[in-house]
PDB file of C-alpha atoms in Angstrom:
ATOM      1  CA  ARG A   1       0.000   0.000   0.000  1.00  0.00           C
ATOM      2  CA  ALA A   2       2.756   2.460   0.860  1.00  0.00           C
ATOM      3  CA  ALA A   3       4.271   2.070  -2.610  1.00  0.00           C
ATOM      4  CA  VAL A   4       1.133   3.298  -4.393  1.00  0.00           C
ATOM      5  CA  LEU A   5       1.150   6.448  -2.260  1.00  0.00           C
ATOM      6  CA  ALA A   6       4.742   7.282  -3.243  1.00  0.00           C
ATOM      7  CA  TRP A   7       5.953   8.949  -6.416  1.00  0.00           C
ATOM      8  CA  PRO A   8       5.816   7.880  -9.310  1.00  0.00           C
ATOM      9  CA  PHE A   9       3.104   5.325  -8.508  1.00  0.00           C
ATOM     10  CA  SER A  10       0.894   7.986  -6.924  1.00  0.00           C
ATOM     11  CA  LEU A  11       0.907   9.884 -10.220  1.00  0.00           C
ATOM     12  CA  ALA A  12      -0.070   6.769 -12.165  1.00  0.00           C
ATOM     13  CA  TYR A  13      -2.938   6.045  -9.785  1.00  0.00           C
ATOM     14  CA  ALA A  14      -4.133   9.673  -9.899  1.00  0.00           C
ATOM     15  CA  ILE A  15      -4.222   9.579 -13.704  1.00  0.00           C
ATOM     16  CA  PHE A  16      -5.904   6.156 -13.657  1.00  0.00           C
ATOM     17  CA  GLU A  17      -8.641   7.408 -11.316  1.00  0.00           C
ATOM     18  CA  ALA A  18      -9.191  10.638 -13.253  1.00  0.00           C
ATOM     19  CA  ARG A  19      -9.618   8.731 -16.500  1.00  0.00           C
ATOM     20  CA  LEU A  20     -11.952   6.207 -14.905  1.00  0.00           C
ATOM     21  CA  THR A  21     -14.051   8.998 -13.453  1.00  0.00           C
ATOM     22  CA  ALA A  22     -14.319  10.643 -16.872  1.00  0.00           C
ATOM     23  CA  SER A  23     -15.223   7.397 -18.667  1.00  0.00           C
ATOM     24  CA  SER A  24     -18.825   6.379 -19.205  1.00  0.00           C
ATOM     25  CA  HIS A  25     -17.933   2.767 -20.081  1.00  0.00           C
ATOM     26  CA  TRP A  26     -15.550   0.520 -18.173  1.00  0.00           C
ATOM     27  CA  LEU A  27     -14.296  -2.808 -19.482  1.00  0.00           C
ATOM     28  CA  VAL A  28     -12.465  -4.879 -16.896  1.00  0.00           C
ATOM     29  CA  GLY A  29     -10.904  -7.868 -18.585  1.00  0.00           C
ATOM     30  CA  GLY A  30      -8.793 -10.711 -17.304  1.00  0.00           C
ATOM     31  CA  TYR A  31      -8.555  -9.208 -13.831  1.00  0.00           C
ATOM     32  CA  GLY A  32      -9.248 -11.327 -10.758  1.00  0.00           C
ATOM     33  CA  PHE A  33      -9.854  -8.409  -8.363  1.00  0.00           C
ATOM     34  CA  GLY A  34      -6.924  -9.429  -6.176  1.00  0.00           C
ATOM     35  CA  ASP A  35      -5.158  -6.058  -6.090  1.00  0.00           C
ATOM     36  CA  ALA A  36      -6.523  -3.975  -3.201  1.00  0.00           C
ATOM     37  CA  PRO A  37      -5.137  -0.599  -4.409  1.00  0.00           C
ATOM     38  CA  VAL A  38      -6.624  -1.102  -7.892  1.00  0.00           C
ATOM     39  CA  ASN A  39      -9.958  -2.154  -6.407  1.00  0.00           C
ATOM     40  CA  ALA A  40      -9.940   0.935  -4.163  1.00  0.00           C
ATOM     41  CA  ALA A  41      -9.196   3.161  -7.170  1.00  0.00           C
ATOM     42  CA  LEU A  42     -12.114   1.623  -9.062  1.00  0.00           C
ATOM     43  CA  ARG A  43     -14.450   2.130  -6.091  1.00  0.00           C
ATOM     44  CA  ARG A  44     -13.355   5.771  -5.597  1.00  0.00           C
ATOM     45  CA  SER A  45     -13.776   6.553  -9.288  1.00  0.00           C
ATOM     46  CA  TYR A  46     -17.216   4.962  -9.368  1.00  0.00           C
ATOM     47  CA  ARG A  47     -18.304   7.016  -6.338  1.00  0.00           C
ATOM     48  CA  ALA A  48     -16.740  10.188  -7.779  1.00  0.00           C
ATOM     49  CA  ARG A  49     -18.788   9.858 -10.967  1.00  0.00           C
ATOM     50  CA  VAL A  50     -22.012   9.509  -9.014  1.00  0.00           C
ATOM     51  CA  ALA A  51     -21.121  12.246  -6.497  1.00  0.00           C
ATOM     52  CA  GLY A  52     -20.321  14.565  -9.419  1.00  0.00           C
ATOM     53  CA  GLY A  53     -23.770  14.069 -10.902  1.00  0.00           C
ATOM     54  CA  LEU A  54     -22.675  11.634 -13.599  1.00  0.00           C
ATOM     55  CA  PRO A  55     -24.361   8.282 -14.087  1.00  0.00           C
ATOM     56  CA  PRO A  56     -22.499   5.183 -12.950  1.00  0.00           C
ATOM     57  CA  PRO A  57     -20.306   3.767 -15.704  1.00  0.00           C
ATOM     58  CA  CYS A  58     -21.553   0.904 -17.848  1.00  0.00           C
ATOM     59  CA  LEU A  59     -19.424  -1.923 -16.497  1.00  0.00           C
ATOM     60  CA  LEU A  60     -18.489  -5.028 -18.484  1.00  0.00           C
ATOM     61  CA  VAL A  61     -16.332  -7.631 -16.760  1.00  0.00           C
ATOM     62  CA  ILE A  62     -14.720 -10.309 -18.906  1.00  0.00           C
ATOM     63  CA  GLY A  63     -13.029 -13.291 -17.342  1.00  0.00           C
ATOM     64  CA  SER A  64     -12.705 -17.030 -17.586  1.00  0.00           C
ATOM     65  CA  GLY A  65     -15.226 -19.163 -15.772  1.00  0.00           C
ATOM     66  CA  SER A  66     -18.820 -18.880 -14.775  1.00  0.00           C
ATOM     67  CA  ASN A  67     -20.612 -15.573 -15.135  1.00  0.00           C
ATOM     68  CA  ARG A  68     -21.923 -16.045 -11.619  1.00  0.00           C
ATOM     69  CA  SER A  69     -18.459 -16.292 -10.057  1.00  0.00           C
ATOM     70  CA  ILE A  70     -17.232 -13.281 -12.040  1.00  0.00           C
ATOM     71  CA  ASP A  71     -20.291 -11.297 -10.960  1.00  0.00           C
ATOM     72  CA  ARG A  72     -19.683 -12.267  -7.320  1.00  0.00           C
ATOM     73  CA  ALA A  73     -15.976 -11.351  -7.464  1.00  0.00           C
ATOM     74  CA  THR A  74     -16.881  -7.969  -8.951  1.00  0.00           C
ATOM     75  CA  ARG A  75     -19.488  -7.293  -6.274  1.00  0.00           C
ATOM     76  CA  ASP A  76     -17.130  -8.352  -3.488  1.00  0.00           C
ATOM     77  CA  ALA A  77     -14.245  -6.196  -4.722  1.00  0.00           C
ATOM     78  CA  LEU A  78     -16.022  -3.135  -6.089  1.00  0.00           C
ATOM     79  CA  ARG A  79     -19.277  -3.257  -4.130  1.00  0.00           C
ATOM     80  CA  VAL A  80     -21.259  -2.745  -7.332  1.00  0.00           C
ATOM     81  CA  LYS A  81     -23.074  -5.069  -9.676  1.00  0.00           C
ATOM     82  CA  PRO A  82     -21.564  -5.228 -13.158  1.00  0.00           C
ATOM     83  CA  ASP A  83     -23.959  -4.369 -15.962  1.00  0.00           C
ATOM     84  CA  PHE A  84     -22.553  -7.091 -18.211  1.00  0.00           C
ATOM     85  CA  VAL A  85     -20.468 -10.215 -17.535  1.00  0.00           C
ATOM     86  CA  ASP A  86     -18.836 -12.630 -19.959  1.00  0.00           C
ATOM     87  CA  GLY A  87     -16.986 -15.691 -18.714  1.00  0.00           C
ATOM     88  CA  SER A  88     -15.814 -16.832 -22.134  1.00  0.00           C
ATOM     89  CA  GLY A  89     -12.511 -14.940 -21.848  1.00  0.00           C
ATOM     90  CA  PHE A  90     -10.526 -13.244 -24.559  1.00  0.00           C
ATOM     91  CA  PRO A  91     -10.574 -13.081 -27.528  1.00  0.00           C
ATOM     92  CA  SER A  92     -14.006 -14.708 -27.930  1.00  0.00           C
ATOM     93  CA  ALA A  93     -15.732 -12.236 -25.593  1.00  0.00           C
ATOM     94  CA  SER A  94     -15.098  -9.409 -28.050  1.00  0.00           C
ATOM     95  CA  SER A  95     -17.554 -11.019 -30.465  1.00  0.00           C
ATOM     96  CA  GLY A  96     -20.089 -12.019 -27.806  1.00  0.00           C
ATOM     97  CA  GLN A  97     -23.472 -10.557 -26.955  1.00  0.00           C
ATOM     98  CA  PRO A  98     -22.435  -8.971 -23.626  1.00  0.00           C
ATOM     99  CA  PHE A  99     -19.733  -6.994 -25.445  1.00  0.00           C
ATOM    100  CA  ALA A 100     -22.183  -5.848 -28.141  1.00  0.00           C
ATOM    101  CA  ASP A 101     -24.733  -4.882 -25.490  1.00  0.00           C
ATOM    102  CA  TRP A 102     -22.084  -2.994 -23.498  1.00  0.00           C
ATOM    103  CA  CYS A 103     -20.972  -1.078 -26.600  1.00  0.00           C
ATOM    104  CA  ALA A 104     -24.566  -0.064 -27.344  1.00  0.00           C
ATOM    105  CA  ALA A 105     -25.468   0.804 -23.738  1.00  0.00           C
ATOM    106  CA  SER A 106     -25.934   4.311 -22.471  1.00  0.00           C
ATOM    107  CA  PRO A 107     -25.094   4.984 -18.832  1.00  0.00           C
ATOM    108  CA  THR A 108     -28.161   5.774 -16.782  1.00  0.00           C
ATOM    109  CA  ALA A 109     -28.467   7.611 -13.518  1.00  0.00           C
TER     110      ALA A 109
END
C-alpha cells in the first residue's frame, strides 16, 4: 500500500482514477480483483462519478469461468453489480453478446 502512495506510482494512480471517473464505459478484462489498491481506485472513481452528478459507468467484466463467479468477485471487490459479464474470456468475448450490449449501452443515472 505504501508504494502506491509514493511517487511515481501515486501519479499513475491519480491519472488512472481521473480517467476512470471521466469514462462512461468501463471494461475490466482478465482481472481477478486481487489487487486492493486497484480495487480501491475503481471504487473511488465509481463514487466520484455519481457524487459529481454523472451516471455510474456501464461496467463489463470479462473473465474465464462462470458468469456467476465473475459477478460475485466484482461485487465483493467493487461493491457494485456489473452491468454485463462474460466468462468466455478473450478473444471470444469481443464477439459475444455482452460486449455488443455494453458497446450499445448508455449509462443511466
